[in-house]
Coordinates of C-alpha atoms and ligand atoms in Angstrom, one line a residue:
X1 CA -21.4 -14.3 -2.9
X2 CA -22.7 -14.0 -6.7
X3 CA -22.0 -10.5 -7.7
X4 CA -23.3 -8.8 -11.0
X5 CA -21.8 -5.8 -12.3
X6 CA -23.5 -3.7 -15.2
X7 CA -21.2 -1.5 -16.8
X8 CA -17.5 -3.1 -18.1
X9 CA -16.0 0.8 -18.1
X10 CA -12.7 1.2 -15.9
X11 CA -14.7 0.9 -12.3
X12 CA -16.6 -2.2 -13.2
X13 CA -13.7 -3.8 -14.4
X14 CA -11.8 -3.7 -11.5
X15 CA -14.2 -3.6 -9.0
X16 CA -15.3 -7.5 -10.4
X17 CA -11.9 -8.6 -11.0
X18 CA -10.8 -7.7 -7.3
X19 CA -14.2 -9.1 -6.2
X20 CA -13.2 -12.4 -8.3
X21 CA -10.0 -12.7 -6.8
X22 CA -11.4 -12.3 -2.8
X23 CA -13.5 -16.0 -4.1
X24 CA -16.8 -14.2 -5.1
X25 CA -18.7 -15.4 -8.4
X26 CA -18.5 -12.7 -10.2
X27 CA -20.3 -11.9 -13.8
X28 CA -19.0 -8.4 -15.5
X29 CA -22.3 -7.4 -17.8
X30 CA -22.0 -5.2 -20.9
X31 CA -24.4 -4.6 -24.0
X32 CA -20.5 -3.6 -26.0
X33 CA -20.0 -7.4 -27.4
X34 CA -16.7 -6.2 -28.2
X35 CA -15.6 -5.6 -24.5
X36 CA -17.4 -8.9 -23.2
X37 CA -15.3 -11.3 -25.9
X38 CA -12.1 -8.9 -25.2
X39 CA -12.5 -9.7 -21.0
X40 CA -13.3 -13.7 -21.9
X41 CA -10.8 -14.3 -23.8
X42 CA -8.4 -13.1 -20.7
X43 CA -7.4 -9.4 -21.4
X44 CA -8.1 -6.2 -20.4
X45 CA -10.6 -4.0 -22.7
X46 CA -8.6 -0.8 -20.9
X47 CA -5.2 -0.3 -20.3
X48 CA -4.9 -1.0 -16.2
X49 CA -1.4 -2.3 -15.0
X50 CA -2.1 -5.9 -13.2
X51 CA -5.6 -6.4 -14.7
X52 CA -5.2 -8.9 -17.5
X53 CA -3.6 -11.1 -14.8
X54 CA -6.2 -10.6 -12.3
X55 CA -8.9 -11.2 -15.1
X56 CA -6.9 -14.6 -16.4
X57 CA -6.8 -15.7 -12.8
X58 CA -10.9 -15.4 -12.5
X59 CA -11.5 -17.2 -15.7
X60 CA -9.1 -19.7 -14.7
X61 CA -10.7 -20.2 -11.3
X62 CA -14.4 -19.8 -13.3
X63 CA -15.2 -16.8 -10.3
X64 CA -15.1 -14.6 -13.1
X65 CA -16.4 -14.0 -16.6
X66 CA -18.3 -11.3 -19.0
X67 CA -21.4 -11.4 -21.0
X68 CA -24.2 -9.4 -23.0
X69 CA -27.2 -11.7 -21.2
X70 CA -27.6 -8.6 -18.3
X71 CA -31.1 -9.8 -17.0
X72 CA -30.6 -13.5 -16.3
X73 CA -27.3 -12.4 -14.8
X74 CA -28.7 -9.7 -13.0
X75 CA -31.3 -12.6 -11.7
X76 CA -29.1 -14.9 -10.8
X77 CA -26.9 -13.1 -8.4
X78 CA -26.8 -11.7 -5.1
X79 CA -25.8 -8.3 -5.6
X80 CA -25.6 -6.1 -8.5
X81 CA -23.0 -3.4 -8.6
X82 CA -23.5 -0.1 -11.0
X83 CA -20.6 0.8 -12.5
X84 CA -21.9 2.6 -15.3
X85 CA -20.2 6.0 -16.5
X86 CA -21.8 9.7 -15.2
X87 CA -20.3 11.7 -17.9
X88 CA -21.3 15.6 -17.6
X89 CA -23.4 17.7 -20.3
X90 CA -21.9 21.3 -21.4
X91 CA -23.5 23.0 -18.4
X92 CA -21.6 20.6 -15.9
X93 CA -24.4 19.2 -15.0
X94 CA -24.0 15.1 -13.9
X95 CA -25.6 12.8 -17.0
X96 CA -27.6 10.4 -15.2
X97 CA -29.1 8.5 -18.2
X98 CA -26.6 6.0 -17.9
X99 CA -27.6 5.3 -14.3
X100 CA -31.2 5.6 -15.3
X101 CA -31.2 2.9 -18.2
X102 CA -29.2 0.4 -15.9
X103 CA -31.7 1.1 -12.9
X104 CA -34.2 0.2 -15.0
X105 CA -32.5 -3.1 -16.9
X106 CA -31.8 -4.3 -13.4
X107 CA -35.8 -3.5 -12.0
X108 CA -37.3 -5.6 -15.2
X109 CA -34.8 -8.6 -14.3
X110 CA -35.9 -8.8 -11.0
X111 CA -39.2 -8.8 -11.9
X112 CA -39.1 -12.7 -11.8
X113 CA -37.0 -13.3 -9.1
X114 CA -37.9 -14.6 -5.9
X115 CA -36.3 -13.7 -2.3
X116 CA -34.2 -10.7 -1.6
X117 CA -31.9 -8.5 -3.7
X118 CA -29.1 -6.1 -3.3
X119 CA -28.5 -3.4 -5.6
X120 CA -25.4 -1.1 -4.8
X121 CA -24.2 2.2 -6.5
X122 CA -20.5 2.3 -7.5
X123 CA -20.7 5.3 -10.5
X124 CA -20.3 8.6 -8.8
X125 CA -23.2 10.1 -8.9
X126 CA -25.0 14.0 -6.9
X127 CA -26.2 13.2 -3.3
X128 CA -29.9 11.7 -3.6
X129 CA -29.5 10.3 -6.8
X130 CA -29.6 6.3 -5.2
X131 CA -32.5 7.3 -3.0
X132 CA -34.1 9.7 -4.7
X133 CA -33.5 8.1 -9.2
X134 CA -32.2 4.6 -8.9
X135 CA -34.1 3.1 -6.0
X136 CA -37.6 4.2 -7.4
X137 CA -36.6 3.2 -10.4
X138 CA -36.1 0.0 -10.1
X139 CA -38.8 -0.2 -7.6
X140 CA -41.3 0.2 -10.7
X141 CA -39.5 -1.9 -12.9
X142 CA -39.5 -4.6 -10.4
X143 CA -42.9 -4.0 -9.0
X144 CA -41.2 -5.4 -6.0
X145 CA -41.8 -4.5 -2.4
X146 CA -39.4 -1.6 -1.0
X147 CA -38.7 -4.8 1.9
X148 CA -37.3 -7.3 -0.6
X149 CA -34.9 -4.6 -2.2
X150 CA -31.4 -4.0 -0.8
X151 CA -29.8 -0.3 -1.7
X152 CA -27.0 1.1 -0.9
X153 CA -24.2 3.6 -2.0
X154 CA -20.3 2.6 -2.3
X155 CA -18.2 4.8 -4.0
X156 CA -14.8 4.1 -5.1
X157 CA -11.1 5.6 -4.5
X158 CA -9.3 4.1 -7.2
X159 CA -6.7 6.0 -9.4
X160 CA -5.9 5.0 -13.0
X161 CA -3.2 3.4 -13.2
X162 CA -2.8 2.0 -9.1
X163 CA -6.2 1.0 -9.7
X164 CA -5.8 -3.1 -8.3
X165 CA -3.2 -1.9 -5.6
X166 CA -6.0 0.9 -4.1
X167 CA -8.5 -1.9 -4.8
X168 CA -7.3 -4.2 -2.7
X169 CA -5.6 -1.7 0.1
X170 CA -8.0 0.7 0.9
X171 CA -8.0 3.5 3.0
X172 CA -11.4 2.9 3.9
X173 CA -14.6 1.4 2.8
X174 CA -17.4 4.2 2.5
X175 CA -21.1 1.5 3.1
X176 CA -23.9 4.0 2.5
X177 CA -26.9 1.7 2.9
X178 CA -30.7 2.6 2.6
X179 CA -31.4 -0.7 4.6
X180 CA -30.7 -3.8 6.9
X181 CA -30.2 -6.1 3.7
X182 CA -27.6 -3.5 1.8
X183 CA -25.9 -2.9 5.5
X184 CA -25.1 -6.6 6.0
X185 CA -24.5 -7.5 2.4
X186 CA -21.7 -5.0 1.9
X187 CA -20.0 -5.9 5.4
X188 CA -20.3 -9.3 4.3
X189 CA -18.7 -9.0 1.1
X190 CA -16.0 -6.5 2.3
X191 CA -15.5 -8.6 5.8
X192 CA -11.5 -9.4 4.9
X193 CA -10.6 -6.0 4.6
X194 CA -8.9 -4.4 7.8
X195 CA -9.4 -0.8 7.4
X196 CA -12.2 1.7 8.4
X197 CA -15.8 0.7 6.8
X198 CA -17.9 3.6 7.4
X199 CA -21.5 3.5 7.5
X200 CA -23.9 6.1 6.4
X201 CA -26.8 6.6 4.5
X202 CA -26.6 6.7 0.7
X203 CA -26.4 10.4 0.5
X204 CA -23.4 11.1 2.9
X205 CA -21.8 8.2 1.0
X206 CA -22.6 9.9 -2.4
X207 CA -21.0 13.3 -1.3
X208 CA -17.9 11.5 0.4
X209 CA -16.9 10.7 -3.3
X210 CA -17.5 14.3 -4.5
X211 CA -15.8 16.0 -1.8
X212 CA -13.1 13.8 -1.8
X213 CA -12.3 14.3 -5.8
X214 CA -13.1 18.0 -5.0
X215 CA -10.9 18.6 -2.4
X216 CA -7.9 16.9 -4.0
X217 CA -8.4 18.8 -7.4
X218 CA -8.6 22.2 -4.9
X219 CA -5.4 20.8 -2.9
X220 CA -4.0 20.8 -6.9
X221 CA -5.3 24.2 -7.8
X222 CA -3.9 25.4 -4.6
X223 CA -1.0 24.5 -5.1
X224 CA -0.6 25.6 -8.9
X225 CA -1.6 29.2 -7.7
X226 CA 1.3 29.1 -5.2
X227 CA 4.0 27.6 -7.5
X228 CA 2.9 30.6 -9.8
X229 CA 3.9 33.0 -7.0
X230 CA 6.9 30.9 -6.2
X231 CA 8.3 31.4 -10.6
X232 CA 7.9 35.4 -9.9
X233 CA 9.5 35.3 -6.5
X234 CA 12.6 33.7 -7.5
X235 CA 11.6 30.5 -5.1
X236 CA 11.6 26.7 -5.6
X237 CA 8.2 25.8 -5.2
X238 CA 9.2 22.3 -4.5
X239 CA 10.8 23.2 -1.4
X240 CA 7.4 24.6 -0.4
X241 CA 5.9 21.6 -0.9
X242 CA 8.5 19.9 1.1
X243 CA 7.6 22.1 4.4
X244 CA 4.1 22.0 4.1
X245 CA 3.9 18.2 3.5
X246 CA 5.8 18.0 6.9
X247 CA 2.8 19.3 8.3
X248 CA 1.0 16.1 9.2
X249 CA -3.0 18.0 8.8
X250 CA -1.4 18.7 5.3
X251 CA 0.1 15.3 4.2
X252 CA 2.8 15.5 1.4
X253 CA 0.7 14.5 -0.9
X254 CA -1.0 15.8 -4.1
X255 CA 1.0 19.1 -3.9
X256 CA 2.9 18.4 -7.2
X257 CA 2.8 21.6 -9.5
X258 CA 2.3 21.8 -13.1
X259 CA -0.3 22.0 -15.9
X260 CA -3.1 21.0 -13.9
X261 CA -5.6 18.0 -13.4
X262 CA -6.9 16.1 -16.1
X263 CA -8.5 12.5 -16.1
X264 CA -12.1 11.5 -16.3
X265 CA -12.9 12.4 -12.7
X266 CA -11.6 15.4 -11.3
X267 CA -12.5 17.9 -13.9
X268 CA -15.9 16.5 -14.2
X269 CA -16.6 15.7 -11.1
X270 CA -15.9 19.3 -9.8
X271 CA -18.1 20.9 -12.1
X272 CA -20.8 18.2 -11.0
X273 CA -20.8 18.7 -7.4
X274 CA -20.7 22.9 -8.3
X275 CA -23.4 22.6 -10.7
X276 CA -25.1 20.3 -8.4
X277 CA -25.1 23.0 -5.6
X278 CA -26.0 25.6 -7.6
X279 CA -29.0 24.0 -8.8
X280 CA -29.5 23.7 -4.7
X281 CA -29.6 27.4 -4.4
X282 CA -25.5 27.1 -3.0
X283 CA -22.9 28.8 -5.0
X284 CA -19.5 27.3 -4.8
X285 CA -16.6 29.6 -4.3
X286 CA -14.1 27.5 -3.9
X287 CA -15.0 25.0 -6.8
X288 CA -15.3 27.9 -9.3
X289 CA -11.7 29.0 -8.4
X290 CA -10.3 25.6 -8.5
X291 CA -11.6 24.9 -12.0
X292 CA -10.6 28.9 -13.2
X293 CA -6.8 27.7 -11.8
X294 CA -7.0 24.3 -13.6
X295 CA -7.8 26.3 -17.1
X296 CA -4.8 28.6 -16.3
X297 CA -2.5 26.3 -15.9
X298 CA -1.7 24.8 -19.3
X299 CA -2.0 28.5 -20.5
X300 CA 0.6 29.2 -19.1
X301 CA 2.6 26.2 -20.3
X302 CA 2.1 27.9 -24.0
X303 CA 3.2 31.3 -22.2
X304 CA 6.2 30.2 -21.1
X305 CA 7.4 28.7 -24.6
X306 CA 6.0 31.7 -26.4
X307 CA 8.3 34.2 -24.4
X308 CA 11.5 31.7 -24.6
X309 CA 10.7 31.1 -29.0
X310 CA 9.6 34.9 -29.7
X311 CA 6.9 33.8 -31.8
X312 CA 5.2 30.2 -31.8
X313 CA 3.8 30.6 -34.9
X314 CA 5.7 28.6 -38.0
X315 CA 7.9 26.6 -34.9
X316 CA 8.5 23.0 -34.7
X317 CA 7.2 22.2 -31.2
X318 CA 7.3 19.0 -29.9
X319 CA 5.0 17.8 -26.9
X320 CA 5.4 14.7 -25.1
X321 CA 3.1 13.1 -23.0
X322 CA -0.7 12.4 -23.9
X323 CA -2.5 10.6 -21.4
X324 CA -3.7 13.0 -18.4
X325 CA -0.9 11.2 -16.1
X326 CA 1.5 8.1 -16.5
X327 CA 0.8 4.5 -16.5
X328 CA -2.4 5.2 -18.1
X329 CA -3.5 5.3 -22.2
X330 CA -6.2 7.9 -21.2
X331 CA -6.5 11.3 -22.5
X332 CA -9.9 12.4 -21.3
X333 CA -9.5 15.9 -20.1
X334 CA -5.1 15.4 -20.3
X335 CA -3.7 18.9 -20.0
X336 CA -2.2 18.0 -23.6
X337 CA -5.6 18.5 -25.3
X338 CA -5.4 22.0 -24.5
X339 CA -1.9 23.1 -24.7
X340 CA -1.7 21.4 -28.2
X341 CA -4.7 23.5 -29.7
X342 CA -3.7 26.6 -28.3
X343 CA 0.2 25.5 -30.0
X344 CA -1.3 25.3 -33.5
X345 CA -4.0 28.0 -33.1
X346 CA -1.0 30.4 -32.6
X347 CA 0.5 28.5 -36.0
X348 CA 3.4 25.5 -34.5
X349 CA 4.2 22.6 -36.0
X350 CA 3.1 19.9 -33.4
X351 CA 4.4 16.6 -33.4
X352 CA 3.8 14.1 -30.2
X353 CA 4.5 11.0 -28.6
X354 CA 3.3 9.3 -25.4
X355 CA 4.3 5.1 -24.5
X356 CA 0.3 5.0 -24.5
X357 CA -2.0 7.4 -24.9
X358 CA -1.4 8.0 -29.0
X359 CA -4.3 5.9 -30.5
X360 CA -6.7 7.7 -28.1
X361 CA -5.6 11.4 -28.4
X362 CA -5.6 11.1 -32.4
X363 CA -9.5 10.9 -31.8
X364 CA -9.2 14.4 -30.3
X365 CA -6.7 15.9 -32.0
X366 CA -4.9 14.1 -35.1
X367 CA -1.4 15.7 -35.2
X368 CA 1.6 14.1 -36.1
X369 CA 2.6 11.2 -33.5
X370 CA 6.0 9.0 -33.2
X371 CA 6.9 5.8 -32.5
X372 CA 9.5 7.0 -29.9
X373 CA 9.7 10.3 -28.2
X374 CA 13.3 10.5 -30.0
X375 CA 11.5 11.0 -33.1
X376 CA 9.4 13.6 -31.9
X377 CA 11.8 15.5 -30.6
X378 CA 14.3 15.7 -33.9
X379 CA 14.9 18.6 -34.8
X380 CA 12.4 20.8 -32.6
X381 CA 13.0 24.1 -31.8
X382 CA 10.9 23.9 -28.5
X383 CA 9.8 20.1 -26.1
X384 CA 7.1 20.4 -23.6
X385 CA 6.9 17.6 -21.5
X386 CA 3.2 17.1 -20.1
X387 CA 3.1 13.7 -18.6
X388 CA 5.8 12.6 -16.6
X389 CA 6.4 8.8 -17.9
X390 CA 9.4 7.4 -16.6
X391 CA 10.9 6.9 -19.9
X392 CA 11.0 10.7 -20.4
X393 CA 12.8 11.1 -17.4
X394 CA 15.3 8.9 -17.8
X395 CA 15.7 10.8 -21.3
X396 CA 19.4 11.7 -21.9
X397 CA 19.3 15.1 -22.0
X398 CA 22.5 16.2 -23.8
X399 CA 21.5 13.7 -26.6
X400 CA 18.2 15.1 -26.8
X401 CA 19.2 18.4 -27.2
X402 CA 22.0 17.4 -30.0
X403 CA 19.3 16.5 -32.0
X404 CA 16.8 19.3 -31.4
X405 CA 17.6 22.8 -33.5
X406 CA 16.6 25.0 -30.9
X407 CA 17.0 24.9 -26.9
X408 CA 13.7 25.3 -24.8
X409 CA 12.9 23.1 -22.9
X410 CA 9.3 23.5 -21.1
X411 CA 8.6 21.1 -18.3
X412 CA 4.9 20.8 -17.4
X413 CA 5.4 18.5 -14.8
X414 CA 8.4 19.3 -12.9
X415 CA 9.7 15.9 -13.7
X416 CA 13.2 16.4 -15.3
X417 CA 16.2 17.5 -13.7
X418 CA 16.6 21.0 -13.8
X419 CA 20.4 21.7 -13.2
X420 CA 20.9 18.9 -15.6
X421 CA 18.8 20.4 -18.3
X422 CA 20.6 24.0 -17.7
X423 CA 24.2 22.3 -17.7
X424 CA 23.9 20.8 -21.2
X425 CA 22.7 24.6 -22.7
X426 CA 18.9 23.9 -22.4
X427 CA 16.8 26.9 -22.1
X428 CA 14.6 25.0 -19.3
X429 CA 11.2 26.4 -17.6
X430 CA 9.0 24.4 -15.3
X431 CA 6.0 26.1 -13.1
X432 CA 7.2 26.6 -9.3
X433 CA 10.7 26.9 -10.3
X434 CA 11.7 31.0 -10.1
Ligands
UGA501 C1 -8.8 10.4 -8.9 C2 -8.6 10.2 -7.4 O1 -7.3 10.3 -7.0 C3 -9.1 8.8 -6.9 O2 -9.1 8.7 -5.5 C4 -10.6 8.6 -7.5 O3 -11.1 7.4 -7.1 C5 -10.6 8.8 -9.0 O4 -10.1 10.1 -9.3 C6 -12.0 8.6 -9.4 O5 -12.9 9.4 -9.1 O6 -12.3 7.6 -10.1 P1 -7.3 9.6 -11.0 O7 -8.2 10.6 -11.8 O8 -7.1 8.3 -11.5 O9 -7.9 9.4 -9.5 O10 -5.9 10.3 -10.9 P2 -5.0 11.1 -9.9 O11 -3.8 10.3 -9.6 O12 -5.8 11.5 -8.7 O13 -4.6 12.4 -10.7 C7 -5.6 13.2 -11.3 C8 -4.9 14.4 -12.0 O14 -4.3 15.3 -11.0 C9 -3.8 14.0 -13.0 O15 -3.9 14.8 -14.1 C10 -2.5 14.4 -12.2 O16 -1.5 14.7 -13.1 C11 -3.0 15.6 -11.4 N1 -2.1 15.8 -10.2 C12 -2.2 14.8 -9.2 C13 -1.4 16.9 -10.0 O17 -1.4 17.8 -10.9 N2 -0.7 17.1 -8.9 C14 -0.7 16.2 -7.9 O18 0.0 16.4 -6.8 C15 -1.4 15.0 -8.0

């Protein structure tokens, strides 16, 4: 099938390059030049373990390729895919002008084309927003006929990070189609998958996504609020975890304690689908607590160093992990952000390091990064750990401490070992750990 894809962010990537690879033509559109000559010459414009190979592999096959000419793209494919990004505004509230300005590119390119077309929805975006924005839209672009137009709804399930492995083994494929020509269009092009493709209309598919994210980021808070019952009660938390997660209606997992959820989905999209239903007349309980629980969290990081150091202000402090979880170089929303401005509000010396994420977070916050998280850690009287990267955890602990001139050690992540940590002298605190 010819697939189009407007929007080169971190969905659209992968969602063409995995479309490439099944033996689809696919073209990736952007108006960002930049990102276009980056993904032709055969590399990734984000950082996505496996997708510079996947991407060389399309170019070499010629099934894949980017470019800036949206409309005759758009025109000569089968099916366009939005991918484009739904950030929130300070209320919230979804931004759909994004959605609006691609719903409208891809209405004037059709204008000229003859037969059918199938345009589907990928960005996450509030129940009614494909039937009720995109599809009129590009209706009166077009000036087509509601029969020659294919719509539908297909969210994504992709983490950063796993995204080409969750890509290509779903769980299931969510088809929300409007009509007959998006129904069979999607079944075609997802035909060689084997798991559960569930149909709906657009809408259901639309809150499928939101109450998916949502429910995982309240599984998080949930678990956070727990963990911070388990530290006064003198339990492990992660033995709680481990006999709920036996519980099969529970599933082990997503019940890792710590500072919170970050990323660009969960925090946003939970105050989306709340805003959303407030706006509907439905106030959400259970949203507003998950999101006052998130906030907590990395409070309580800085908490837990200020009661081990006295006094933060005037102390070297040094905080690794950036990006908002490993194997990615994003920091959109990382628990870092805010435990690192609430460090040098109360006076610290904060100096970082994360394998990735560095370049990124000095457009937030510039602070004082390393090259290795040795560096960072010389002579600091406290470490928080915030992302648990493999390379921290297989940090030699007694070494690290040698060259540190205090000994707290604050683990935001549960990810080090913490009878190791209090053999060598550390004074170590994680969340869940009494
Ligand atoms: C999330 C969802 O997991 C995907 O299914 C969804 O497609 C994606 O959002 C999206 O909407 O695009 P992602 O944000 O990449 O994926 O990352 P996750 O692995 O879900 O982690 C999100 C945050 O939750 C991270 O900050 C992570 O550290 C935190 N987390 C995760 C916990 O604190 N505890 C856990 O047990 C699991």
């Amino acid at each position: 099938m010819k697939v189009s894809v407007v929007g080169t962010g971190y969905v659209g990537l992968v969602t063409g390059a995995t479309l490439a690879d099944l033996g689809n033509q696919v073209v990736c559109l952007d108006i960002a030049e930049e990102k276009i000559n980056i993904l032709n010459s055969g590399k990734s414009p984000i950082y996505e373990p496996g997708l510079d190979k996947l991407i060389q592999q399309g170019l070499k096959a010629k099934n894949l390729k980017g470019s800036t000419e949206i409309k005759q793209n758009i025109r000569n494919s089968d099916i366009t895919f939005i991918c484009v990004g739904t950030p929130s505004d300070k209320e919230g509230n979804i931004d759909l002008s994004y959605i609006k300005s691609a719903s409208s590119e891809i209405g004037r390119a059709l204008r000229d084309k003859d037969g059918t077309h199938t345009v589907i929805v990928k960005s996450t975006v509030i129940p009614l927003t494909t039937e009720e924005v995109v599809m009129p839209n590009i209706l009166k672009k077009s000036g087509w006929k509601r029969e020659k137009l294919g719509i539908g709804m297909n969210p994504e399930f992709l983490r950063e990070g796993n995204a080409i492995h969750d890509a290509q083994n779903p769980d299931r494929i969510v088809i929300g189609y409007a009509d007959e020509i998006a129904r069979e269009k999607l079944n075609e092009l997802y035909k060689s998958y084997n798991c559960t493709k569930l149909e709906c209309i657009p809408r259901t598919a639309e809150l499928i996504k939101y109450a998916s994210n949502s429910f995982l980021a309240t599984k998080i808070s949930f678990v956070n609020e727990i963990a911070n019952m388990s530290n006064v009660w003198g339990i492990d938390f992660q033995e709680v975890a481990e006999g709920m997660g036996l519980d099969s209606r529970i599933s082990s997992e997503f019940l890792r304690a710590g500072a919170g959820f970050g990323g660009s989905c969960f925090p946003k999209d939970v105050k989306a689908l709340a805003a959303a239903a407030k706006n509907s007349k439905v106030e959400s309980l259970m949203l507003k607590a998950t999101l006052e629980v998130n906030d907590l969290q990395p409070k309580l990081i800085v908490k837990m160093a200020e009661e081990r150091l006295g006094v933060i202000k005037g102390k070297n402090i040094a905080v690794l992990g950036l990006a908002f979880k490993p194997d990615t170089d994003d920091v959109r929303e990382s628990r870092s952000e805010i435990v690192i401005k609430n460090l040098i509000e109360k006076g610290a010396n904060v100096t970082a390091h994360d394998p990735e994420g560095m370049t990124n977070f000095k457009e937030i916050v510039d602070i004082p990064m390393t090259a290795t998280p040795e560096l960072a850690t010389e002579k600091a009287d406290c470490v928080i750990l915030m992302t648990e990267w493999e390379e921290y955890q297989n940090l030699d602990l007694e070494l690290l401490l040698r060259r540190m001139a205090g000994n707290v050690l604050i683990d935001g992540r549960r990810a080090l070992n913490s009878n190791e940590a209090e053999r060598v002298g550390f004074d170590y605190k994680t969340i869940g750990l009494g």
